[in-house]
CSV table of C-alpha atoms in Angstrom, one decimal:
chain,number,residue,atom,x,y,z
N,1,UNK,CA,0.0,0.0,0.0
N,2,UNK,CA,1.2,3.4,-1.0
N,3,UNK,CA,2.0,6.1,2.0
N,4,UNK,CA,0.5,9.1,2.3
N,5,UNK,CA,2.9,11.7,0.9
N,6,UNK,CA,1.3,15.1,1.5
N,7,UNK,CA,3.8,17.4,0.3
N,8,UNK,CA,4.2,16.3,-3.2
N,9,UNK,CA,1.8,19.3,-4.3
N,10,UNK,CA,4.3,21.9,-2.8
N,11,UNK,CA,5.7,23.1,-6.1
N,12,UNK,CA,9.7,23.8,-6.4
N,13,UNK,CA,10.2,21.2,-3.2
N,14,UNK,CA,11.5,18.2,-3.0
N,15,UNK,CA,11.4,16.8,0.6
N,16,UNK,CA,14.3,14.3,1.7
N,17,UNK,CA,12.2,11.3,2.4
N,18,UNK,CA,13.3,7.6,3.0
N,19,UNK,CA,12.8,6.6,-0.8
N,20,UNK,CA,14.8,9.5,-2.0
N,21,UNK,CA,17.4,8.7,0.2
N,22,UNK,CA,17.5,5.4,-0.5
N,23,UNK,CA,17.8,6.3,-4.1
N,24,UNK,CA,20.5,9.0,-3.1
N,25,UNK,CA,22.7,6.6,-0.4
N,26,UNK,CA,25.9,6.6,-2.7
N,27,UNK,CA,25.4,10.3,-4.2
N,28,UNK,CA,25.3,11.8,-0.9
N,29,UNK,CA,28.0,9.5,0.7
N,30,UNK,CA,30.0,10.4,-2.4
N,31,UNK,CA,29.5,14.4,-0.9
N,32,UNK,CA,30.5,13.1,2.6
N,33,UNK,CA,33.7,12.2,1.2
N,34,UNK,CA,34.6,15.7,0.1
N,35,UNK,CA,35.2,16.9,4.0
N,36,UNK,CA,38.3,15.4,3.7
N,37,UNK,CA,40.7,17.8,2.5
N,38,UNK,CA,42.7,15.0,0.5
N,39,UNK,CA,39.5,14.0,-0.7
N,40,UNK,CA,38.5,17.5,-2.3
N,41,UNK,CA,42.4,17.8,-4.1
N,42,UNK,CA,41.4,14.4,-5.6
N,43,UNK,CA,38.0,15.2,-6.8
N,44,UNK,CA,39.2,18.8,-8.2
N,45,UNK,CA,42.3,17.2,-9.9
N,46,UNK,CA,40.0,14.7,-12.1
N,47,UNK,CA,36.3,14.6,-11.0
N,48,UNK,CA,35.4,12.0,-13.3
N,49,UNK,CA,37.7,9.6,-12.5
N,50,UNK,CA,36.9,10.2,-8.7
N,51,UNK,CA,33.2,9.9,-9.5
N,52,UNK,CA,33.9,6.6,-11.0
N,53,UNK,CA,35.0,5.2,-7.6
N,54,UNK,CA,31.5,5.6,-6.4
N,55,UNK,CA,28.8,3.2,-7.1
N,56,UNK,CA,26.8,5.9,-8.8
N,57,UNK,CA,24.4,6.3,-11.3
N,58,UNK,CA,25.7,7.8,-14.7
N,59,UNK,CA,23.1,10.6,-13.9
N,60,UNK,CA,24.3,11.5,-10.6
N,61,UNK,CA,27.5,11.9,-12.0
N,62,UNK,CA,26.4,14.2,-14.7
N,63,UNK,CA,24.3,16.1,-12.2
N,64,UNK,CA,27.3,16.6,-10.2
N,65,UNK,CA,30.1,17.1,-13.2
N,66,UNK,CA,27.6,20.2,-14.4
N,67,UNK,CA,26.8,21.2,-10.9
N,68,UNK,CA,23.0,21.0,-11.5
N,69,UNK,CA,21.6,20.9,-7.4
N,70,UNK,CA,18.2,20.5,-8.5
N,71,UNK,CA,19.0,17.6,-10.7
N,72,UNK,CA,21.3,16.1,-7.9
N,73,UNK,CA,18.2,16.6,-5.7
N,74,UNK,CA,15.8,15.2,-8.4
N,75,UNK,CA,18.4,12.1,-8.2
N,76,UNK,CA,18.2,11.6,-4.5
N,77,UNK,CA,20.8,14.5,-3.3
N,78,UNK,CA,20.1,16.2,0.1
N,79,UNK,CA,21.0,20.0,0.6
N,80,UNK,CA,23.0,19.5,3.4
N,81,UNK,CA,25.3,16.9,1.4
N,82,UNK,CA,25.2,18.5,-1.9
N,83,UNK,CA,26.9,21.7,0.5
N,84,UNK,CA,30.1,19.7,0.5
N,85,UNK,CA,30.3,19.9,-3.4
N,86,UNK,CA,29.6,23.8,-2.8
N,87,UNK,CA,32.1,24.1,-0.3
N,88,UNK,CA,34.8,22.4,-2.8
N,89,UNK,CA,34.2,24.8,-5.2
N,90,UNK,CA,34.5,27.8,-2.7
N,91,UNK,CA,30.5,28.6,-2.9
N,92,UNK,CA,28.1,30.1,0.2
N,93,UNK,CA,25.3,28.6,1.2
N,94,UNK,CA,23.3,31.6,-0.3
N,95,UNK,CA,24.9,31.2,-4.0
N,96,UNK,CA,24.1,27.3,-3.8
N,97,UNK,CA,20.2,27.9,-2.9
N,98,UNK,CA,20.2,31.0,-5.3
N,99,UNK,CA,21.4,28.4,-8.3
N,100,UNK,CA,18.6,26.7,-8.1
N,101,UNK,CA,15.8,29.1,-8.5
N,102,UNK,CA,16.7,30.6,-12.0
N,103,UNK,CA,17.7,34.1,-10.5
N,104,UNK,CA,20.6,35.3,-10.8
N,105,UNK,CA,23.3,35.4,-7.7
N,106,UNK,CA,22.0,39.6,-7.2
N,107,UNK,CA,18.7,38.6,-8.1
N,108,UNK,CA,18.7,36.2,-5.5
N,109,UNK,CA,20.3,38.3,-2.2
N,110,UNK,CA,18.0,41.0,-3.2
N,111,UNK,CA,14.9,38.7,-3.1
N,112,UNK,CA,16.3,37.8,0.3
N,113,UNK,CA,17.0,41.5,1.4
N,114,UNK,CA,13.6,42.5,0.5
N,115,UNK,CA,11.9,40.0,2.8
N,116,UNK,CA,12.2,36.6,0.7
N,117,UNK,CA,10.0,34.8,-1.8
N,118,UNK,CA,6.7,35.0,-0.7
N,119,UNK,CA,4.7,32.3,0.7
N,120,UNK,CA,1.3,33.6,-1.7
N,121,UNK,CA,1.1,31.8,-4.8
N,122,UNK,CA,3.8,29.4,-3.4
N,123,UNK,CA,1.6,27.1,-1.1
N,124,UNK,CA,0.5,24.4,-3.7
N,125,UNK,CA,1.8,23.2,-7.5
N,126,UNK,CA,-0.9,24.9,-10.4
N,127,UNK,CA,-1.5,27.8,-7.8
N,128,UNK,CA,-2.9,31.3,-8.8
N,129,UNK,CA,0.0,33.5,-8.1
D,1,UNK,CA,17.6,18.7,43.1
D,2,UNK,CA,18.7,19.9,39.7
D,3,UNK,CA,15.8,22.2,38.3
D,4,UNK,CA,15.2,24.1,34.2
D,5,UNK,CA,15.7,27.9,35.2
D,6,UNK,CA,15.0,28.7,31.3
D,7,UNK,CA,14.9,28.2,28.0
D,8,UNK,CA,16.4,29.9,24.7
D,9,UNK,CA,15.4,29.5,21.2
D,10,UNK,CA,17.6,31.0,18.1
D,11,UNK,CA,18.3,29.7,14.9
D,12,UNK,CA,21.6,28.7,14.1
D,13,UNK,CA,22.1,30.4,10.7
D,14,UNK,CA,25.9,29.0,9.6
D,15,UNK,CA,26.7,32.4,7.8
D,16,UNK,CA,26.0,33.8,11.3
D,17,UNK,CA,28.7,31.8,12.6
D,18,UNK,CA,31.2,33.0,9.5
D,19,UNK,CA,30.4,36.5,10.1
D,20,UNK,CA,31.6,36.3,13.5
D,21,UNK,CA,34.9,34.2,12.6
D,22,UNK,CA,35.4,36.5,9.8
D,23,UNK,CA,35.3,39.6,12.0
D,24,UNK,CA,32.1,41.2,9.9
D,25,UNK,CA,30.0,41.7,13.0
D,26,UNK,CA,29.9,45.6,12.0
D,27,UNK,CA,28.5,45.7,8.7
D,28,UNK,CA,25.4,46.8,8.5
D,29,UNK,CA,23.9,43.6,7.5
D,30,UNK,CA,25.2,41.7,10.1
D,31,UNK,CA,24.3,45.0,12.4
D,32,UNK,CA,21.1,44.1,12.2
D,33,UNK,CA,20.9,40.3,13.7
D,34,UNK,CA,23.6,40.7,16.4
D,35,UNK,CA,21.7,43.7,17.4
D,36,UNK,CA,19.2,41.4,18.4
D,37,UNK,CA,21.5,39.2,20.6
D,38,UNK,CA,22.8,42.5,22.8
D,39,UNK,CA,20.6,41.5,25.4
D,40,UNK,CA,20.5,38.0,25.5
D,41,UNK,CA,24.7,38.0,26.2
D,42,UNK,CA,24.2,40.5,29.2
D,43,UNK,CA,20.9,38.2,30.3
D,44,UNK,CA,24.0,34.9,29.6
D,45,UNK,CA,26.3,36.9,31.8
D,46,UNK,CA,23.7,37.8,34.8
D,47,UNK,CA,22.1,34.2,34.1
D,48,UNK,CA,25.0,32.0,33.6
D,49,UNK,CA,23.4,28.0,34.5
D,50,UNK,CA,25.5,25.1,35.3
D,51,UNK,CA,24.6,23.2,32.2
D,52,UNK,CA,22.9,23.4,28.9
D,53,UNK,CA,20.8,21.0,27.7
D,54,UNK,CA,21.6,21.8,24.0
D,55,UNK,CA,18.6,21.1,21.4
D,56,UNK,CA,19.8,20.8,17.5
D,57,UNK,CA,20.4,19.3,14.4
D,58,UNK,CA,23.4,17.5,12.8
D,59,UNK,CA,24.1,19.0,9.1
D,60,UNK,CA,25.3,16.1,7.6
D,61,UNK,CA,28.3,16.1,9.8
D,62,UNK,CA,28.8,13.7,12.4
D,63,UNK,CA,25.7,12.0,10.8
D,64,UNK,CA,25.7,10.6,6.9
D,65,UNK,CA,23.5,8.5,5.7
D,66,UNK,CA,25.1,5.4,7.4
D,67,UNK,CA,23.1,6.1,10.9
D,68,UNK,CA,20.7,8.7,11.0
D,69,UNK,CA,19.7,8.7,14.8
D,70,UNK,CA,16.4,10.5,15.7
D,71,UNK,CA,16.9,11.6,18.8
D,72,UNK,CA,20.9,11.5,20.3
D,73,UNK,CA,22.4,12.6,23.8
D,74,UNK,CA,25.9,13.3,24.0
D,75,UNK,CA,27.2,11.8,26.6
D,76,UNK,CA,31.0,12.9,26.0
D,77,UNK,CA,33.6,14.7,28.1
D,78,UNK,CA,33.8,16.7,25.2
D,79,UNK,CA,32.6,17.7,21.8
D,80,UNK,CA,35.2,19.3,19.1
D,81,UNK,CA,33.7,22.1,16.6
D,82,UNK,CA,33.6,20.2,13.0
D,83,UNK,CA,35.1,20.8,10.0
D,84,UNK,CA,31.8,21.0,8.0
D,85,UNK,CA,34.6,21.7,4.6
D,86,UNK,CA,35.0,25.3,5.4
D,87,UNK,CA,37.6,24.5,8.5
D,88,UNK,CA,36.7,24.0,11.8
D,89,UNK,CA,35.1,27.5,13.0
D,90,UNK,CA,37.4,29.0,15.4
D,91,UNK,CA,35.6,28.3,18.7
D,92,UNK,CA,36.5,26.3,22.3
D,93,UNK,CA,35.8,22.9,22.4
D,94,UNK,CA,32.1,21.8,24.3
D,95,UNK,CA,32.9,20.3,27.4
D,96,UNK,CA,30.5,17.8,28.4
D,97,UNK,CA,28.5,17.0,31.6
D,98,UNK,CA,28.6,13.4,31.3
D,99,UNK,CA,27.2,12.7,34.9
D,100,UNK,CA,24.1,14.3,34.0
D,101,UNK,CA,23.8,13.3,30.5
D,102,UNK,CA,23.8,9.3,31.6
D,103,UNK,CA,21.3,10.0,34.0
D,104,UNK,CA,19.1,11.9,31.2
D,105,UNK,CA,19.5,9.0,29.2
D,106,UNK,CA,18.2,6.4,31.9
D,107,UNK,CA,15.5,8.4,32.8
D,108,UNK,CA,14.5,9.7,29.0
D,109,UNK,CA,14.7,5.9,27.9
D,110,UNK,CA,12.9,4.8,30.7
D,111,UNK,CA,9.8,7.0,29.7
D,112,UNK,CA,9.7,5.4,26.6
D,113,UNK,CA,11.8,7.6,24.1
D,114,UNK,CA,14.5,6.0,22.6
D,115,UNK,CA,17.1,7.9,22.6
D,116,UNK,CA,20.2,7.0,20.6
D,117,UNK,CA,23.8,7.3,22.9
D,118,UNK,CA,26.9,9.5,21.3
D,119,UNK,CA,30.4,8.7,23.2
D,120,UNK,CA,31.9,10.6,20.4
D,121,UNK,CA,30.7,13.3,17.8
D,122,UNK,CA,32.1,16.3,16.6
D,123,UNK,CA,29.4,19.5,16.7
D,124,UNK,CA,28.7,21.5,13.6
D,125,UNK,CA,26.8,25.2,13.2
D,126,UNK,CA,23.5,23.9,14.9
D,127,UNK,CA,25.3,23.9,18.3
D,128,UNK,CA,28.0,26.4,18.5
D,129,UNK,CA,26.4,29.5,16.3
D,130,UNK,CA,23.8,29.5,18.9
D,131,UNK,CA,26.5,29.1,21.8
D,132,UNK,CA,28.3,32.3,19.7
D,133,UNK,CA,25.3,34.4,19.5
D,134,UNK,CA,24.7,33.8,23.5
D,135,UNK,CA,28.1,34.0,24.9
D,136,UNK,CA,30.0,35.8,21.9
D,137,UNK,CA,33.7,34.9,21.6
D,138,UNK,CA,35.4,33.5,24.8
D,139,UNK,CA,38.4,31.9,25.5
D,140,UNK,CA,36.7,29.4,26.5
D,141,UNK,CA,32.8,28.6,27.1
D,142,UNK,CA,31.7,29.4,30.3
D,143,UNK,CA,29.5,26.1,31.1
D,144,UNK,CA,29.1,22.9,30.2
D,145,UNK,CA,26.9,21.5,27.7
D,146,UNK,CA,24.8,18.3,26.5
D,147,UNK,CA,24.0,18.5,23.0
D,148,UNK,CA,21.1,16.6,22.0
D,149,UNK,CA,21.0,16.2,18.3
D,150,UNK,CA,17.5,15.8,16.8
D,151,UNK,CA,17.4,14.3,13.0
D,152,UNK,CA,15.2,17.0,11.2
D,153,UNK,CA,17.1,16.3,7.6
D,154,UNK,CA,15.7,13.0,6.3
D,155,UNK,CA,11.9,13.2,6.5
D,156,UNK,CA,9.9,11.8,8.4
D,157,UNK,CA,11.4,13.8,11.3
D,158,UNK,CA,9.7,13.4,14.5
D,159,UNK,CA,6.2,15.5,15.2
D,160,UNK,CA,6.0,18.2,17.3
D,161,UNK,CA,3.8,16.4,19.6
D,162,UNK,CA,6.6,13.8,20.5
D,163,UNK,CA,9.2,16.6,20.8
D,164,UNK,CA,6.7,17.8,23.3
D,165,UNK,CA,6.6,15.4,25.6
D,166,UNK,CA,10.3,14.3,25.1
D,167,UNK,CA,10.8,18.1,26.7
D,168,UNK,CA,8.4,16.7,29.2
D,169,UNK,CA,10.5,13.7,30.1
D,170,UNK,CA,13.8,15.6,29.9
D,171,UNK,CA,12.2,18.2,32.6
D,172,UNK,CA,11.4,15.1,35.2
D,173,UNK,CA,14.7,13.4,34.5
D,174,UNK,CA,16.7,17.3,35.1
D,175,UNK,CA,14.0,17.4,38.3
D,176,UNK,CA,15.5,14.1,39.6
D,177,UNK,CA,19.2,14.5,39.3
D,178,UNK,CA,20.7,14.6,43.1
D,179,UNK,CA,22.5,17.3,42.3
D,180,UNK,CA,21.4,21.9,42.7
D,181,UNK,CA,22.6,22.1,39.5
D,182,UNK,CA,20.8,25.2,37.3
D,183,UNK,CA,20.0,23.6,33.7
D,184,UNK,CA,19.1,25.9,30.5
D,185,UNK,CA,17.5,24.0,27.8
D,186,UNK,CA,17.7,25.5,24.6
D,187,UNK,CA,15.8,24.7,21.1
D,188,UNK,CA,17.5,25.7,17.8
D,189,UNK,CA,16.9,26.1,14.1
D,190,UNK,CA,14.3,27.6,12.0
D,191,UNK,CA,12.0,30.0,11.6
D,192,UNK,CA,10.8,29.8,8.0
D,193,UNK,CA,13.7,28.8,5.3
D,194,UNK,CA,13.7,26.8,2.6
D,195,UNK,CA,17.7,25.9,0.7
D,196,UNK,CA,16.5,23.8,-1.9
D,197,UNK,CA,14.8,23.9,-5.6
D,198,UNK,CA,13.3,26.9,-6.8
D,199,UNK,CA,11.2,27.8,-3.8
D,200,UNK,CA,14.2,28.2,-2.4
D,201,UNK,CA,14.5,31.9,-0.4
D,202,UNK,CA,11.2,31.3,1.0
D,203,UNK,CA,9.9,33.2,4.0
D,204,UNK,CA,7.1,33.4,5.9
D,205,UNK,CA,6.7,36.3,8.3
D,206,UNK,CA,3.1,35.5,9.5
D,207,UNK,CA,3.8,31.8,10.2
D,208,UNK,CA,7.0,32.5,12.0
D,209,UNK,CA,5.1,35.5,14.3
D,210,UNK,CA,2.1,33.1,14.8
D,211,UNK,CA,4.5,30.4,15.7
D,212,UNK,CA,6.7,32.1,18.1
D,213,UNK,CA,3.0,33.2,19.9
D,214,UNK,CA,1.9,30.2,20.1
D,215,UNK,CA,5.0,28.7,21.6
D,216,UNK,CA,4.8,31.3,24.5
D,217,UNK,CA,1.2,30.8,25.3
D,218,UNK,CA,-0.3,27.4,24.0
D,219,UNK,CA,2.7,24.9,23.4
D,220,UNK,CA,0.5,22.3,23.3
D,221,UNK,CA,-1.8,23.4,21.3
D,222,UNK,CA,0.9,24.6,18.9
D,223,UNK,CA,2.7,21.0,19.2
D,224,UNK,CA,-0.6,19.1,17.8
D,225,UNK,CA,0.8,21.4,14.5
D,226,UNK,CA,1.6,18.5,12.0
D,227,UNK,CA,4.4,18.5,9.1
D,228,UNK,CA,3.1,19.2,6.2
D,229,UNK,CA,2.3,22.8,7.6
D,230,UNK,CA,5.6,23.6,8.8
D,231,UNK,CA,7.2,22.2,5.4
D,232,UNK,CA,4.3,23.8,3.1
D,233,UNK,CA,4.2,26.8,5.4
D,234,UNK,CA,7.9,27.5,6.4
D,235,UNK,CA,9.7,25.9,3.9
D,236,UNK,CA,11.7,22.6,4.0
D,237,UNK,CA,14.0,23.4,6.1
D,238,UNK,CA,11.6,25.0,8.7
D,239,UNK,CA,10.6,22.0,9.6
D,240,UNK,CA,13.6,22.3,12.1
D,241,UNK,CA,11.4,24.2,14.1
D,242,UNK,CA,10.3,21.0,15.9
D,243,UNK,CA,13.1,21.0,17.7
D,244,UNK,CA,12.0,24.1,20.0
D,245,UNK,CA,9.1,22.1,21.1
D,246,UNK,CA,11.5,20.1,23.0
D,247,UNK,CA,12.8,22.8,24.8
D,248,UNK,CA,9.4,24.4,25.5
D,249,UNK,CA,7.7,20.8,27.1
D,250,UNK,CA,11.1,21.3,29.6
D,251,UNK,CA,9.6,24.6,31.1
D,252,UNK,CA,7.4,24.0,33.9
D,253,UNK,CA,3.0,24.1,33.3
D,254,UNK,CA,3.1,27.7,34.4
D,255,UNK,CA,3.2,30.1,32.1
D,256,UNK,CA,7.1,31.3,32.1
D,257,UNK,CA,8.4,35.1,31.5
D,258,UNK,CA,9.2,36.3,28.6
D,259,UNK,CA,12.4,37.9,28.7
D,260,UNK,CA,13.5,38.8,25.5
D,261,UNK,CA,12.1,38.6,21.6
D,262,UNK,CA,13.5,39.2,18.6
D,263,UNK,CA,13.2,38.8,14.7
D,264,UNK,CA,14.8,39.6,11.4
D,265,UNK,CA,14.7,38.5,7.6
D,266,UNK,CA,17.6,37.7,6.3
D,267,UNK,CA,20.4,36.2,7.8
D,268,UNK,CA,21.8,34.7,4.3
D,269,UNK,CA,17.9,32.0,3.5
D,270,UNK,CA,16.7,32.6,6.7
D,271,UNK,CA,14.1,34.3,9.2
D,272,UNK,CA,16.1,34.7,12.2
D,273,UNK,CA,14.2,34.3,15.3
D,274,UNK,CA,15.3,34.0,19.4
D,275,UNK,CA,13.1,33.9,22.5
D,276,UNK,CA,14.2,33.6,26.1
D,277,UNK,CA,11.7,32.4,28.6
D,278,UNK,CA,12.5,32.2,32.4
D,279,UNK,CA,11.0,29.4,34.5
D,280,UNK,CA,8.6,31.5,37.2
């Protein structure tokens, strides 16, 4: 019998449940990896052939090699892991959330220094805005 | 007897915690949240307990996805700040109170909540950004602390109700320990934030005010709140906000003082919002 999953009508949300981490195990271990500093040279010297030690799948490792979040989430990538990728590449927190609503970086920290998106017209997928 | 003299709520912003290492304190962005936390380090200093029950959440740290815990007491002599792939932030190592963290955890486990054990675990933001914004930047901290880490990153976390009455079982076990010590409890997380997909940036003023009401005068009213509002309402991540419910079923039935409030959009995603409530 299917759960009850009531937040999959939340639109641009994708909530870290037990079958998306199960999906996402080896992705997001792969992330845990990177607080290692000799970890991180490794991956930034040759990330393909570091991805390769991972029992990923081939999309998880394109999501990460074009540094698509939402893709890595779609794929079963947490926030809080995919952060590690981030803090590799020398990104905030801020940039990393920004990339993955279409705004640009300015776009983005202005949205947030105005107050932040709203919650009208952001409640449920198909919603009148 | 040891007795809960208060409670504290913040979030734990990480950017808060690298504008502090980072010596930014002064711009006028940052003016803005530490302004709120004036009072609260002169309340720490006049108000100093002899431990603090530490509510918060691992980030992926000491926790991957090989054990995710729902509930764990650290039961350590001591906790060293994590390197979360920034560097370790600059801070004093948590010393422990493992005395009173064993006996928390016979009591808690007793009452039915199964509480997971920690020996050994580095702490990320979640526990010292709040122990920065209360105590700014000492040598050394000036109490001891048991963190309490509360899984809030793979869903299903656990529902306010049952952080609730986890705060109530952590208050009798406190209430037994043969000991005068002074205990804080604090909750931490939240408000409204959302870091993922393109409702990322979200913020909801009116939920977070509402909430931060209702946790003052009808906890338990507020703790029969269920997920999907917190995560439709204040975002994915503001779903951490469970956590304070733990910290407010510590307090004692009569309605405690409010001692300080304060508020403020943004601190990098997120509402920033911090109570402090004193036992009668």
């Amino acid at each position: 019998m299917a759960l009850d999953k009531p937040y999959k009508d939340i639109p641009g949300t994708t909530i870290f449940d037990a079958d998306q981490s199960r999906k996402g195990y080896h992705l997001n271990q792969f992330c845990m990896s990177l607080m290692k500093a000799e970890n991180r040279v490794r991956f930034k010297a040759d990330e393909r052939a570091y991805l390769d030690e991972w029992p990923m799948t081939e999309e998880q490792k394109q999501a990460v090699l074009s540094r698509d979040l939402n893709r890595c989430i779609a794929a079963g990538g947490n926030i809080y892991f995919l952060a590690k990728i981030g803090a590799t590449d020398g990104k905030s927190f801020q940039q990393m959330a920004g990339s993955m609503t279409g705004m640009s970086e300015e776009e983005y920290r202005d949205m947030m220094i105005a107050g932040g998106r709203s919650i009208e017209g952001n409640r449920f997928i198909g919603e009148k805005k | 007897m040891a007795r809960i003299t208060a409670s504290v709520y913040t979030s734990h912003v990480p950017a808060i915690g690298a504008a502090l290492d980072l010596g930014k304190t002064g711009e006028p962005y940052w003016q803005k949240v530490f302004a709120g936390y004036e009072f609260s380090k002169a309340w720490m200093r006049d108000n100093t307990p002899d431990v603090i029950f530490l509510v918060f959440n691992d980030h992926a740290t000491a926790f991957s996805l090989e054990m995710i815990p729902t509930f764990a007491i650290g039961c350590a002599a001591e906790f060293p700040p994590a390197d979360e792939g920034w560097g370790p932030r600059p801070v004093p190592v948590v010393q422990g109170h493992p005395e009173l963290a064993a006996h928390i955890a016979q009591s808690v486990i007793q009452d039915d909540f199964d509480l997971t054990i920690v020996n050994k675990m580095n702490v990320d933001h979640g526990l010292t950004v709040p122990m920065s914004l209360m105590f700014g930047q000492p040598a050394s901290w000036p109490c001891p602390v048991i963190p309490f880490a509360v899984n809030v990153v793979q869903y299903p976390v656990p529902s306010g109700r049952r952080c609730f009455n986890l705060g109530r079982a952590i208050r009798k076990a406190v209430e037994s320990f043969d000991a005068p010590l002074k205990v804080q409890i604090w909750g931490t997380g939240g408000m409204s934030h959302q870091l993922q997909g393109p409702r990322a940036g979200l913020i909801n003023r009116a939920f977070d005010s509402a909430f931060l009401d209702r946790l003052i005068a009808d906890p338990e009213g507020l703790s029969k709140m269920p997920h999907i509002d917190y995560v439709r309402e204040a975002g994915s991540e503001g779903i951490e906000l469970v956590m304070w419910l733990i910290a407010r079923g510590a307090m004692s039935d009569a309605q405690p003082k409010l001692a300080h409030r304060f508020y403020h959009v943004p601190a990098s995603n997120t509402a920033v919002g911090h109570l402090i409530l004193e036992n009668a």
